[in-house]
Amino acid sequence: MRQREIKTAQRKGKGSSSAHHVPKNWPPEILYIRGPVYSNRLTSSELSYLHPASSPKQAASITPSTALVKICPIASPPTHPALHQHGLFATRHLPPGSLILDYLGLYHSQPSASDYDLSLSRDLGIGIDAVAMGNEGRFINDYRGIRNGPNAEFRERIVGSERRMGVWVLPVGKSGKGKGIGKGEEICVSYGKGFWKGRESEREVDGIYEDVGL
């Protein structure tokens, strides 16, 4: 089902396989998209939630630029939790409270065990899954093991008539220093306690299977 939706996105032009449009260090097996892709299994009520009535103020929402960020391989330090993987870094100073980019992927309402699935509505069970398609936002790491705290956060925003999840630099009140994110600094958020509790449960189950020889 997901592969069919990826192909549909390609036909509609939301994805790109052209090297000219795909950012450096982008994995070739992942579809790069520049806008939301909606699952064909979303109900009418779920689609209504994702497309709220717009207002002039909402329609004038800030447009993020992917030029603000770059995907970089993690080669050091050896203690980095994403060592030999990738992270997202600022290409210039990002002021406190500013929008960095939107987190893009497949908007869906089906159960998912993906590590790239970001909740948009817990009540409706709607998430944005970037495991097979997405943008630079899928490379943002959790701050744990990297820095003392996050320097960015996920925050919902309305773009025209689309409900999206933006990635924002922490405002002065939350960062405490008001310096924003410096050029070359890794952009980190908090995945939340629920994410890590889920990983702990998976490790416990794996340990049980190992103990019984499965």
PDB file of C-alpha atoms in Angstrom, residues 61-156:
ATOM      1  CA  SER A  61       2.271  32.014   6.794  1.00  0.00           C
ATOM      2  CA  ILE A  62       6.069  32.089   6.627  1.00  0.00           C
ATOM      3  CA  THR A  63       7.574  29.972   3.884  1.00  0.00           C
ATOM      4  CA  PRO A  64      10.625  28.028   5.098  1.00  0.00           C
ATOM      5  CA  SER A  65      13.751  27.610   2.988  1.00  0.00           C
ATOM      6  CA  THR A  66      15.704  24.368   2.693  1.00  0.00           C
ATOM      7  CA  ALA A  67      18.780  26.559   2.130  1.00  0.00           C
ATOM      8  CA  LEU A  68      18.824  27.023   5.919  1.00  0.00           C
ATOM      9  CA  VAL A  69      19.875  23.419   6.503  1.00  0.00           C
ATOM     10  CA  LYS A  70      22.121  20.674   5.192  1.00  0.00           C
ATOM     11  CA  ILE A  71      22.278  16.907   5.702  1.00  0.00           C
ATOM     12  CA  CYS A  72      25.654  15.796   7.009  1.00  0.00           C
ATOM     13  CA  PRO A  73      27.127  12.399   7.885  1.00  0.00           C
ATOM     14  CA  ILE A  74      28.008  11.968  11.565  1.00  0.00           C
ATOM     15  CA  ALA A  75      31.683  10.968  11.853  1.00  0.00           C
ATOM     16  CA  SER A  76      32.398  12.195  15.395  1.00  0.00           C
ATOM     17  CA  PRO A  77      32.365  12.157  18.358  1.00  0.00           C
ATOM     18  CA  PRO A  78      32.358   8.378  18.897  1.00  0.00           C
ATOM     19  CA  THR A  79      29.663   8.809  21.563  1.00  0.00           C
ATOM     20  CA  HIS A  80      27.184  10.399  19.145  1.00  0.00           C
ATOM     21  CA  PRO A  81      24.028   8.198  19.124  1.00  0.00           C
ATOM     22  CA  ALA A  82      23.745   8.579  15.315  1.00  0.00           C
ATOM     23  CA  LEU A  83      27.413   7.848  14.587  1.00  0.00           C
ATOM     24  CA  HIS A  84      27.951   6.800  10.946  1.00  0.00           C
ATOM     25  CA  GLN A  85      24.415   7.936  10.149  1.00  0.00           C
ATOM     26  CA  HIS A  86      23.251  11.500   9.376  1.00  0.00           C
ATOM     27  CA  GLY A  87      22.040  14.638  11.089  1.00  0.00           C
ATOM     28  CA  LEU A  88      20.632  18.009  10.066  1.00  0.00           C
ATOM     29  CA  PHE A  89      22.799  21.105  10.489  1.00  0.00           C
ATOM     30  CA  ALA A  90      22.251  24.863  10.157  1.00  0.00           C
ATOM     31  CA  THR A  91      23.955  26.559   7.201  1.00  0.00           C
ATOM     32  CA  ARG A  92      23.647  29.965   8.866  1.00  0.00           C
ATOM     33  CA  HIS A  93      22.575  31.479  12.172  1.00  0.00           C
ATOM     34  CA  LEU A  94      18.915  30.699  12.883  1.00  0.00           C
ATOM     35  CA  PRO A  95      17.248  33.280  15.177  1.00  0.00           C
ATOM     36  CA  PRO A  96      15.196  32.223  18.227  1.00  0.00           C
ATOM     37  CA  GLY A  97      11.576  31.432  17.410  1.00  0.00           C
ATOM     38  CA  SER A  98      12.142  31.264  13.654  1.00  0.00           C
ATOM     39  CA  LEU A  99      10.722  28.599  11.343  1.00  0.00           C
ATOM     40  CA  ILE A 100      13.327  26.201   9.957  1.00  0.00           C
ATOM     41  CA  LEU A 101      11.271  23.886   7.728  1.00  0.00           C
ATOM     42  CA  ASP A 102       8.210  21.652   7.673  1.00  0.00           C
ATOM     43  CA  TYR A 103       8.386  17.969   8.546  1.00  0.00           C
ATOM     44  CA  LEU A 104       7.100  16.246   5.405  1.00  0.00           C
ATOM     45  CA  GLY A 105       6.090  12.676   4.708  1.00  0.00           C
ATOM     46  CA  LEU A 106       3.035  10.517   4.135  1.00  0.00           C
ATOM     47  CA  TYR A 107      -0.003  11.786   6.061  1.00  0.00           C
ATOM     48  CA  HIS A 108      -1.853   8.684   7.271  1.00  0.00           C
ATOM     49  CA  SER A 109      -4.061   7.276  10.029  1.00  0.00           C
ATOM     50  CA  GLN A 110      -2.870   3.671  10.067  1.00  0.00           C
ATOM     51  CA  PRO A 111      -0.886   2.003  12.906  1.00  0.00           C
ATOM     52  CA  SER A 112       2.839   2.348  12.310  1.00  0.00           C
ATOM     53  CA  ALA A 113       6.028   1.188  14.009  1.00  0.00           C
ATOM     54  CA  SER A 114       8.178   3.544  11.950  1.00  0.00           C
ATOM     55  CA  ASP A 115      10.859   5.572  13.738  1.00  0.00           C
ATOM     56  CA  TYR A 116      10.050   8.415  11.332  1.00  0.00           C
ATOM     57  CA  ASP A 117       6.346   8.641  12.169  1.00  0.00           C
ATOM     58  CA  LEU A 118       5.493  11.991  13.792  1.00  0.00           C
ATOM     59  CA  SER A 119       2.107  12.425  15.454  1.00  0.00           C
ATOM     60  CA  LEU A 120      -0.036  15.278  14.127  1.00  0.00           C
ATOM     61  CA  SER A 121      -3.271  14.381  15.941  1.00  0.00           C
ATOM     62  CA  ARG A 122      -3.317  11.841  18.747  1.00  0.00           C
ATOM     63  CA  ASP A 123      -7.119  12.000  18.987  1.00  0.00           C
ATOM     64  CA  LEU A 124      -7.584  11.088  15.314  1.00  0.00           C
ATOM     65  CA  GLY A 125      -4.471   8.926  15.086  1.00  0.00           C
ATOM     66  CA  ILE A 126      -3.037  10.987  12.229  1.00  0.00           C
ATOM     67  CA  GLY A 127       0.714  10.897  11.712  1.00  0.00           C
ATOM     68  CA  ILE A 128       3.345  12.018   9.205  1.00  0.00           C
ATOM     69  CA  ASP A 129       5.573   9.096   8.248  1.00  0.00           C
ATOM     70  CA  ALA A 130       8.893   9.933   6.568  1.00  0.00           C
ATOM     71  CA  VAL A 131      10.267   6.385   6.455  1.00  0.00           C
ATOM     72  CA  ALA A 132       9.826   6.064   2.660  1.00  0.00           C
ATOM     73  CA  MET A 133       9.313   9.684   1.573  1.00  0.00           C
ATOM     74  CA  GLY A 134      10.095  13.020   3.133  1.00  0.00           C
ATOM     75  CA  ASN A 135      12.386  16.033   3.183  1.00  0.00           C
ATOM     76  CA  GLU A 136      15.385  17.178   5.220  1.00  0.00           C
ATOM     77  CA  GLY A 137      13.285  17.097   8.397  1.00  0.00           C
ATOM     78  CA  ARG A 138      13.584  13.299   8.600  1.00  0.00           C
ATOM     79  CA  PHE A 139      17.272  13.698   9.544  1.00  0.00           C
ATOM     80  CA  ILE A 140      16.669  15.695  12.721  1.00  0.00           C
ATOM     81  CA  ASN A 141      18.017  13.756  15.698  1.00  0.00           C
ATOM     82  CA  ASP A 142      16.873  13.669  19.298  1.00  0.00           C
ATOM     83  CA  TYR A 143      19.085  15.795  21.541  1.00  0.00           C
ATOM     84  CA  ARG A 144      19.864  13.007  24.022  1.00  0.00           C
ATOM     85  CA  GLY A 145      23.515  12.042  23.895  1.00  0.00           C
ATOM     86  CA  ILE A 146      24.308  15.056  21.684  1.00  0.00           C
ATOM     87  CA  ARG A 147      23.683  18.192  23.767  1.00  0.00           C
ATOM     88  CA  ASN A 148      22.188  19.216  27.103  1.00  0.00           C
ATOM     89  CA  GLY A 149      18.793  19.988  25.639  1.00  0.00           C
ATOM     90  CA  PRO A 150      16.954  20.534  22.362  1.00  0.00           C
ATOM     91  CA  ASN A 151      17.497  23.703  20.332  1.00  0.00           C
ATOM     92  CA  ALA A 152      14.399  23.202  18.157  1.00  0.00           C
ATOM     93  CA  GLU A 153      10.836  21.965  18.539  1.00  0.00           C
ATOM     94  CA  PHE A 154       7.935  20.591  16.515  1.00  0.00           C
ATOM     95  CA  ARG A 155       4.997  22.977  16.344  1.00  0.00           C
ATOM     96  CA  GLU A 156       1.854  22.805  14.238  1.00  0.00           C
TER      97      GLU A 156
END
